[in-house]
CSV table of C-alpha atoms in Angstrom, one decimal:
chain,number,residue,atom,x,y,z
E,186,MET,CA,60.8,121.9,56.5
E,187,LYS,CA,57.2,122.2,57.8
E,188,LYS,CA,57.0,118.4,58.0
E,189,PHE,CA,60.2,118.3,59.9
E,190,LEU,CA,59.0,121.0,62.4
E,191,ASN,CA,55.8,119.1,62.9
E,192,TRP,CA,57.7,115.9,63.5
E,193,ILE,CA,59.9,117.7,66.1
E,194,LYS,CA,56.8,118.8,67.9
E,195,SER,CA,55.2,115.4,67.9
E,196,PRO,CA,55.7,112.7,70.6
E,197,SER,CA,57.3,110.3,68.0
E,198,SER,CA,60.5,112.4,68.0
E,199,ASP,CA,61.0,112.3,71.8
E,200,PHE,CA,63.0,109.1,71.9
E,201,ILE,CA,65.4,110.0,69.1
E,202,LEU,CA,65.9,113.5,70.6
E,203,PHE,CA,66.6,111.9,74.0
E,204,ILE,CA,69.3,109.6,72.5
E,205,LEU,CA,70.8,112.6,70.7
E,206,LEU,CA,71.0,114.5,73.9
E,207,LEU,CA,72.8,111.6,75.7
E,208,VAL,CA,75.3,111.4,72.9
E,209,LEU,CA,76.0,115.2,73.1
E,210,ILE,CA,76.4,114.9,76.9
E,211,ASN,CA,78.9,112.1,76.6
E,212,ILE,CA,80.9,114.0,74.0
E,213,ALA,CA,81.0,117.0,76.3
E,214,GLY,CA,81.9,114.9,79.3
E,215,TYR,CA,84.7,113.2,77.4
E,216,ASN,CA,86.3,116.4,76.2
E,217,SER,CA,86.2,117.9,79.7
E,218,PHE,CA,87.2,114.7,81.5
E,219,ALA,CA,84.3,115.3,83.9
E,220,ARG,CA,82.2,112.5,85.3
E,221,ILE,CA,79.3,112.3,87.7
E,222,ASP,CA,80.2,109.5,90.1
E,223,LEU,CA,77.0,107.5,90.6
E,224,THR,CA,78.6,104.5,92.3
E,225,LYS,CA,77.5,103.9,95.9
E,226,THR,CA,81.1,103.8,97.2
E,227,LYS,CA,82.3,106.7,95.1
E,228,SER,CA,84.9,104.3,93.5
E,229,TYR,CA,85.8,106.8,90.8
E,230,SER,CA,86.2,109.8,93.1
E,231,LEU,CA,89.7,111.0,93.8
E,232,SER,CA,90.8,112.0,97.2
E,233,LYS,CA,91.5,115.7,97.8
E,234,GLY,CA,95.2,114.8,98.3
E,235,SER,CA,95.5,113.2,94.9
E,236,LYS,CA,93.8,116.1,93.2
E,237,VAL,CA,96.0,118.7,94.9
E,238,LEU,CA,99.1,116.6,94.0
E,239,VAL,CA,98.5,116.4,90.3
E,240,LYS,CA,97.2,120.0,90.1
E,241,ASN,CA,100.5,121.3,91.3
E,242,LEU,CA,102.9,119.2,89.3
E,243,GLU,CA,106.0,121.4,88.6
E,244,SER,CA,107.6,119.1,86.0
E,245,PRO,CA,106.1,116.9,83.2
E,246,LEU,CA,104.7,113.6,84.5
E,247,SER,CA,104.0,111.0,81.8
E,248,VAL,CA,101.8,107.9,82.5
E,249,ARG,CA,101.9,105.1,80.0
E,250,VAL,CA,99.2,102.5,80.3
E,251,PHE,CA,100.1,99.0,79.2
E,252,PHE,CA,96.9,96.9,79.3
E,253,ASP,CA,96.1,94.2,76.8
E,254,GLU,CA,92.8,94.4,75.1
E,255,ASN,CA,89.9,91.9,75.4
E,256,LEU,CA,90.8,90.8,78.9
E,257,PRO,CA,88.4,88.3,80.4
E,258,SER,CA,86.3,89.0,83.5
E,259,PRO,CA,87.2,90.1,86.2
E,260,TYR,CA,90.4,91.6,84.7
E,261,SER,CA,88.4,93.6,82.2
E,262,SER,CA,86.7,95.4,85.0
E,263,THR,CA,90.0,96.1,86.7
E,264,ALA,CA,91.3,97.6,83.4
E,265,LEU,CA,88.2,99.8,83.0
E,266,TYR,CA,88.5,101.0,86.6
E,267,VAL,CA,92.2,101.9,86.2
E,268,LYS,CA,91.7,103.7,83.0
E,269,ASP,CA,88.7,105.6,84.4
E,270,LEU,CA,90.5,106.6,87.5
E,271,LEU,CA,93.5,107.8,85.5
E,272,SER,CA,91.1,109.9,83.5
E,273,GLU,CA,90.1,111.5,86.8
E,274,TYR,CA,93.7,112.2,87.5
E,275,LYS,CA,94.0,113.8,84.1
E,276,GLY,CA,91.0,115.9,84.6
E,277,ALA,CA,92.2,117.2,88.0
E,278,ALA,CA,95.8,117.8,86.8
E,279,ASN,CA,97.5,120.7,85.3
E,280,LYS,CA,99.2,120.7,81.9
E,281,ASN,CA,102.2,118.7,83.2
E,282,PHE,CA,100.2,115.5,83.4
E,283,SER,CA,100.0,113.4,80.2
E,284,LEU,CA,98.2,110.1,79.8
E,285,ILE,CA,99.2,107.6,77.0
E,286,ASN,CA,97.3,104.4,76.3
E,287,VAL,CA,99.8,102.1,74.6
E,288,ASP,CA,98.5,99.9,71.8
E,289,LEU,CA,100.0,96.5,72.6
E,290,SER,CA,98.9,95.0,69.2
E,291,LYS,CA,102.0,96.7,67.8
E,292,LYS,CA,105.3,94.8,68.1
E,293,ASP,CA,107.3,98.0,68.8
E,294,ASN,CA,105.1,98.7,71.8
E,295,VAL,CA,105.4,95.2,73.2
E,296,GLN,CA,109.2,95.7,73.0
E,297,LEU,CA,108.8,99.0,74.8
E,298,ALA,CA,107.0,97.2,77.6
E,299,MET,CA,109.8,94.8,77.9
E,300,ASP,CA,112.4,97.6,77.8
E,301,TYR,CA,110.7,99.2,80.7
E,302,GLY,CA,110.8,96.0,82.7
E,303,LEU,CA,107.1,95.2,82.6
E,304,ASN,CA,106.3,91.5,83.0
E,305,LYS,CA,103.5,89.5,81.5
E,306,ILE,CA,101.2,87.9,84.0
E,307,GLN,CA,99.3,84.7,83.7
E,308,ILE,CA,95.5,85.0,84.0
E,309,GLN,CA,92.7,82.5,83.7
E,310,GLU,CA,90.0,82.6,81.1
E,311,ILE,CA,87.1,80.5,80.1
E,312,LYS,CA,86.6,80.0,76.4
E,313,ASN,CA,84.2,77.5,74.7
E,314,ASN,CA,83.4,76.1,78.2
E,315,GLU,CA,87.1,75.3,78.8
E,316,VAL,CA,89.4,76.8,81.3
E,317,GLY,CA,92.6,78.2,79.8
E,318,PHE,CA,95.4,80.6,80.6
E,319,LYS,CA,96.9,83.5,78.7
E,320,GLN,CA,99.8,85.9,79.2
E,321,VAL,CA,98.9,89.6,79.4
E,322,TYR,CA,100.3,93.0,80.3
E,323,MET,CA,98.6,94.9,83.1
E,324,GLY,CA,100.8,97.6,84.2
E,325,LEU,CA,101.8,101.3,84.2
E,326,VAL,CA,105.0,103.2,83.6
E,327,LEU,CA,105.5,106.6,85.1
E,328,THR,CA,108.2,109.0,84.0
E,329,TYR,CA,109.0,112.2,86.0
E,330,GLY,CA,112.2,114.0,85.2
E,331,ASP,CA,114.8,111.3,84.7
E,332,SER,CA,113.0,109.0,87.1
E,333,VAL,CA,111.0,106.0,85.9
E,334,GLU,CA,108.7,103.9,88.0
E,335,VAL,CA,106.7,100.8,87.1
E,336,ILE,CA,103.5,99.7,88.7
E,337,ASP,CA,103.1,96.1,87.4
E,338,GLY,CA,100.7,93.2,87.8
E,339,ILE,CA,97.5,95.3,88.5
E,340,THR,CA,95.1,92.4,88.6
E,341,ASN,CA,92.6,94.1,90.9
E,342,SER,CA,91.6,97.7,91.9
E,343,ASP,CA,92.3,97.4,95.7
E,344,GLY,CA,94.3,100.3,96.9
E,345,PHE,CA,95.1,101.5,93.4
E,346,GLU,CA,94.7,105.2,94.1
E,347,TYR,CA,96.9,105.0,97.1
E,348,LYS,CA,99.6,103.1,95.3
E,349,PHE,CA,99.5,105.5,92.2
E,350,THR,CA,99.5,108.7,94.3
E,351,SER,CA,102.2,107.4,96.6
E,352,THR,CA,104.4,106.6,93.6
E,353,ILE,CA,104.0,110.1,92.2
E,354,THR,CA,104.7,111.6,95.7
E,355,LYS,CA,107.9,109.5,96.0
E,356,MET,CA,109.1,110.5,92.5
E,357,ILE,CA,108.5,114.2,93.2
E,358,GLY,CA,110.2,113.9,96.6
E,359,THR,CA,113.2,112.2,95.1
E,360,LEU,CA,113.6,114.7,92.3
E,361,ASP,CA,113.3,117.6,94.7
E,362,ALA,CA,115.9,116.1,97.0
E,363,LEU,CA,118.3,115.3,94.2
E,364,SER,CA,117.8,118.7,92.6
E,365,SER,CA,118.7,120.4,95.9
E,366,LEU,CA,122.1,118.6,96.1
E,367,LYS,CA,125.1,120.9,95.3
E,368,ALA,CA,127.1,120.1,92.2
E,369,GLU,CA,129.9,118.5,94.2
E,370,GLU,CA,127.6,116.5,96.4
E,371,LYS,CA,127.0,112.8,95.6
E,372,ILE,CA,125.2,109.9,97.2
E,373,ASP,CA,127.8,107.2,98.0
E,374,VAL,CA,127.3,103.6,97.0
E,375,THR,CA,130.0,101.4,98.5
E,376,LEU,CA,130.6,97.7,97.8
E,377,TYR,CA,132.4,96.1,100.7
E,378,VAL,CA,133.8,92.7,99.5
E,379,SER,CA,136.7,90.9,101.1
E,380,GLU,CA,139.3,89.5,98.6
E,381,SER,CA,139.4,86.3,100.6
E,382,LEU,CA,135.8,85.4,99.4
E,383,LYS,CA,137.3,84.5,96.0
E,384,LEU,CA,139.1,81.6,97.6
E,385,PHE,CA,135.9,79.7,98.3
E,386,GLY,CA,134.6,79.3,94.8
E,387,ILE,CA,131.4,81.3,95.6
E,388,GLN,CA,129.4,81.6,92.4
E,389,GLY,CA,129.2,85.2,91.1
E,390,THR,CA,132.2,86.5,93.0
E,391,ASP,CA,134.3,87.0,89.9
E,392,ASP,CA,131.7,89.2,88.1
E,393,LEU,CA,130.3,90.9,91.3
E,394,GLU,CA,132.2,94.2,91.0
E,395,SER,CA,131.4,94.7,87.2
E,396,ILE,CA,127.7,93.8,87.7
E,397,VAL,CA,127.3,96.3,90.5
E,398,GLU,CA,129.2,98.9,88.5
E,399,LYS,CA,126.8,98.4,85.5
E,400,SER,CA,123.8,98.6,87.8
E,401,ILE,CA,125.1,101.9,89.3
E,402,GLU,CA,125.4,103.3,85.7
E,403,ASP,CA,121.8,102.3,84.9
E,404,ALA,CA,120.5,103.8,88.2
E,405,ASN,CA,122.5,107.0,87.6
E,406,LYS,CA,120.7,107.5,84.3
E,407,MET,CA,117.4,107.6,86.1
E,408,ASN,CA,118.6,109.7,89.1
E,409,MET,CA,120.4,112.7,87.8
E,410,ASN,CA,123.8,111.0,87.9
E,411,CYS,CA,123.9,111.5,91.7
E,412,LEU,CA,125.6,108.2,92.7
E,413,ASN,CA,129.2,107.9,93.4
E,414,TYR,CA,130.4,104.2,93.3
E,415,LYS,CA,133.5,102.8,95.0
E,416,VAL,CA,134.7,99.3,96.0
E,417,VAL,CA,136.4,98.6,99.4
E,418,HIS,CA,138.3,95.4,100.1
E,419,PRO,CA,138.4,95.3,103.9
E,420,LEU,CA,141.1,93.5,105.8
E,421,SER,CA,140.3,90.8,108.3
E,422,ASP,CA,140.7,93.1,111.3
E,423,GLU,CA,138.5,95.9,109.7
E,424,VAL,CA,135.5,93.6,109.2
E,425,PRO,CA,134.1,93.6,112.8
E,426,ALA,CA,133.8,97.4,112.8
E,427,LEU,CA,132.0,97.4,109.4
E,428,ILE,CA,129.6,94.7,110.7
E,429,GLU,CA,128.9,96.8,113.8
E,430,LYS,CA,128.3,100.0,111.9
E,431,TYR,CA,126.3,98.8,108.9
E,432,GLY,CA,125.1,95.3,109.8
E,433,ILE,CA,126.5,93.8,106.6
E,434,GLN,CA,127.2,90.1,106.2
E,435,GLY,CA,130.2,88.7,107.9
E,436,ILE,CA,131.9,85.3,107.3
E,437,GLN,CA,134.5,83.7,109.5
E,438,PHE,CA,137.0,81.0,108.3
E,439,LYS,CA,140.3,79.5,109.2
E,440,ASP,CA,143.3,80.1,107.0
E,441,SER,CA,146.0,77.6,106.2
E,442,ASN,CA,147.7,78.3,109.5
E,443,GLY,CA,144.5,77.6,111.4
E,444,THR,CA,144.0,81.3,112.2
E,445,ILE,CA,140.5,82.6,112.3
E,446,GLN,CA,140.0,85.3,109.6
E,447,ASN,CA,137.0,87.6,108.9
E,448,ALA,CA,135.4,88.4,105.6
E,449,ALA,CA,132.6,90.7,104.7
E,450,LEU,CA,130.1,91.4,101.9
E,451,GLY,CA,127.7,94.3,101.7
E,452,LEU,CA,126.4,97.0,99.4
E,453,ILE,CA,125.6,100.3,101.2
E,454,ILE,CA,124.0,103.5,99.8
E,455,GLU,CA,124.8,106.4,102.1
E,456,GLN,CA,124.2,110.1,102.6
E,457,ASN,CA,125.8,111.8,105.6
E,458,ASP,CA,124.7,109.8,108.6
E,459,LYS,CA,121.9,107.9,106.9
E,460,PHE,CA,122.3,104.7,105.0
E,461,ARG,CA,120.5,101.7,103.5
E,462,ILE,CA,121.7,98.1,103.0
E,463,LEU,CA,121.0,96.6,99.6
E,464,PRO,CA,120.2,92.9,99.6
E,465,VAL,CA,123.5,91.6,98.2
E,466,ASN,CA,124.9,88.7,100.1
E,467,VAL,CA,126.1,85.1,100.1
E,468,GLN,CA,123.5,82.4,100.2
E,469,LYS,CA,123.6,78.6,100.1
E,470,SER,CA,122.1,77.1,97.0
E,471,ILE,CA,121.3,73.5,96.2
E,472,PHE,CA,124.9,72.6,95.2
E,473,ASN,CA,127.1,75.4,96.5
E,474,TYR,CA,127.2,79.0,97.7
E,475,GLU,CA,126.4,82.0,95.5
E,476,ILE,CA,126.0,85.8,95.5
E,477,SER,CA,122.3,86.7,95.6
E,478,GLY,CA,120.5,90.0,95.1
E,479,LEU,CA,122.1,90.9,91.7
E,480,ASP,CA,118.9,90.5,89.7
E,481,TYR,CA,117.1,93.8,89.2
E,482,LEU,CA,119.9,95.5,91.2
E,483,SER,CA,119.5,98.9,89.5
E,484,GLU,CA,115.8,99.0,90.5
E,485,SER,CA,116.8,98.1,94.0
E,486,ILE,CA,119.3,100.9,94.1
E,487,THR,CA,116.7,103.4,92.9
E,488,GLN,CA,114.2,102.2,95.5
E,489,ASN,CA,116.7,102.5,98.3
E,490,LEU,CA,117.8,105.9,97.0
E,491,GLN,CA,114.2,107.1,97.1
E,492,SER,CA,113.8,105.8,100.6
E,493,LEU,CA,117.1,107.5,101.7
E,494,VAL,CA,116.4,111.0,100.4
E,495,SER,CA,112.6,111.3,100.2
E,496,LYS,CA,110.5,112.8,103.0
E,497,VAL,CA,107.5,110.8,104.2
E,498,THR,CA,104.1,112.2,103.2
E,499,ASN,CA,100.8,111.0,104.5
E,500,ILE,CA,98.1,110.7,101.9
E,501,GLY,CA,94.3,110.4,102.3
E,502,TYR,CA,92.6,108.2,99.7
E,503,VAL,CA,89.5,106.4,98.8
E,504,THR,CA,89.5,102.6,98.4
E,505,GLY,CA,88.3,101.2,95.1
C-alpha cells in the first residue's frame, strides 16, 4: 500500500491518471448525453426551436436509425454527424423521445428497412486502389402516434437539423389536427374518373379504382382512419365544372356520331373549402397512354393530408 501511495504521488503516475480521468469524463458524458461543442461552427449544437420541440413532446416519438456500418469517407462522417446530432435531440428531449440504432447485419432488420420503404443507395468507395460501388442504407424512420415518416438517402449533413425538426413538427401538427376532428368528421378523398376512358385502352385504367382503394386503406392505417374514399364517374357535361373547380385533367374526344365529349381524371383530397390534387393522371408513354402517379400513392396521400391539415410553423436552425 505504501508503494502504491508513493507511486500515486510521483510524477510517473500523472499520465495514467490523466487517461483514467478522460475515461471517466467520457463515461459520464455518455450517460448524460451532454457534449461540449468545440467545433468552430457549432455543428453539433441544436437550435432553441429544436430543443423546445422535443422537450415538450406529448406522445411517444420513436426514431429508428438505419445506417450501414463501415461506410467509406465521406459517408462515414455523415453517419457520425447524424448519430451525434440525434444524441443531442435525445439529451434535450423528455421521456417521450426514443432513439434506436438498428443493426443492419441482421436479416430481420434489413427486411424491416424494406417494410418501411427505405431504399438502398449506391455510393462510391475506393478499395485496394480501385474505385467500386456498394449499396447501403442511410436513412431514418420516425413514428409518432399512428404516423410514420421516412427520411431517406442522407448522404450529407446539409440542412439535416432543419429537415428532421420540420418532419417532427409536421407529424405533431397532423396528429393534433386529426385528433381534433369529431368522430363523424372525415377527410374526403375522391377519385374522379370518366367511364369513357376505358374505351381508349389506357394502361392502368382497369385496375385504377382498386389500386387507389388499397392505397387509401394503407394511408388510413397511419392517419387515424380519417379518410373517406369515394369514386365519382362524371358525365360529359359535368366535366367542365370539375376542371374549373379543381384543375383536374380533362380529355376531349369525338364519339361515334362525331360529337365532342369530355372526360376527366383526378384524385382530390378535401376538407371543407381546402383541397389538394394528387398527381394521378394520363400520360403518354413510349408505346401508348398510361395512368401515372400510382407508385407510392399511399405516401403521396399522407403527404398531401399533412399539407392540408397542418399549420405552418417557422423553425430557426443551425446549418451543419
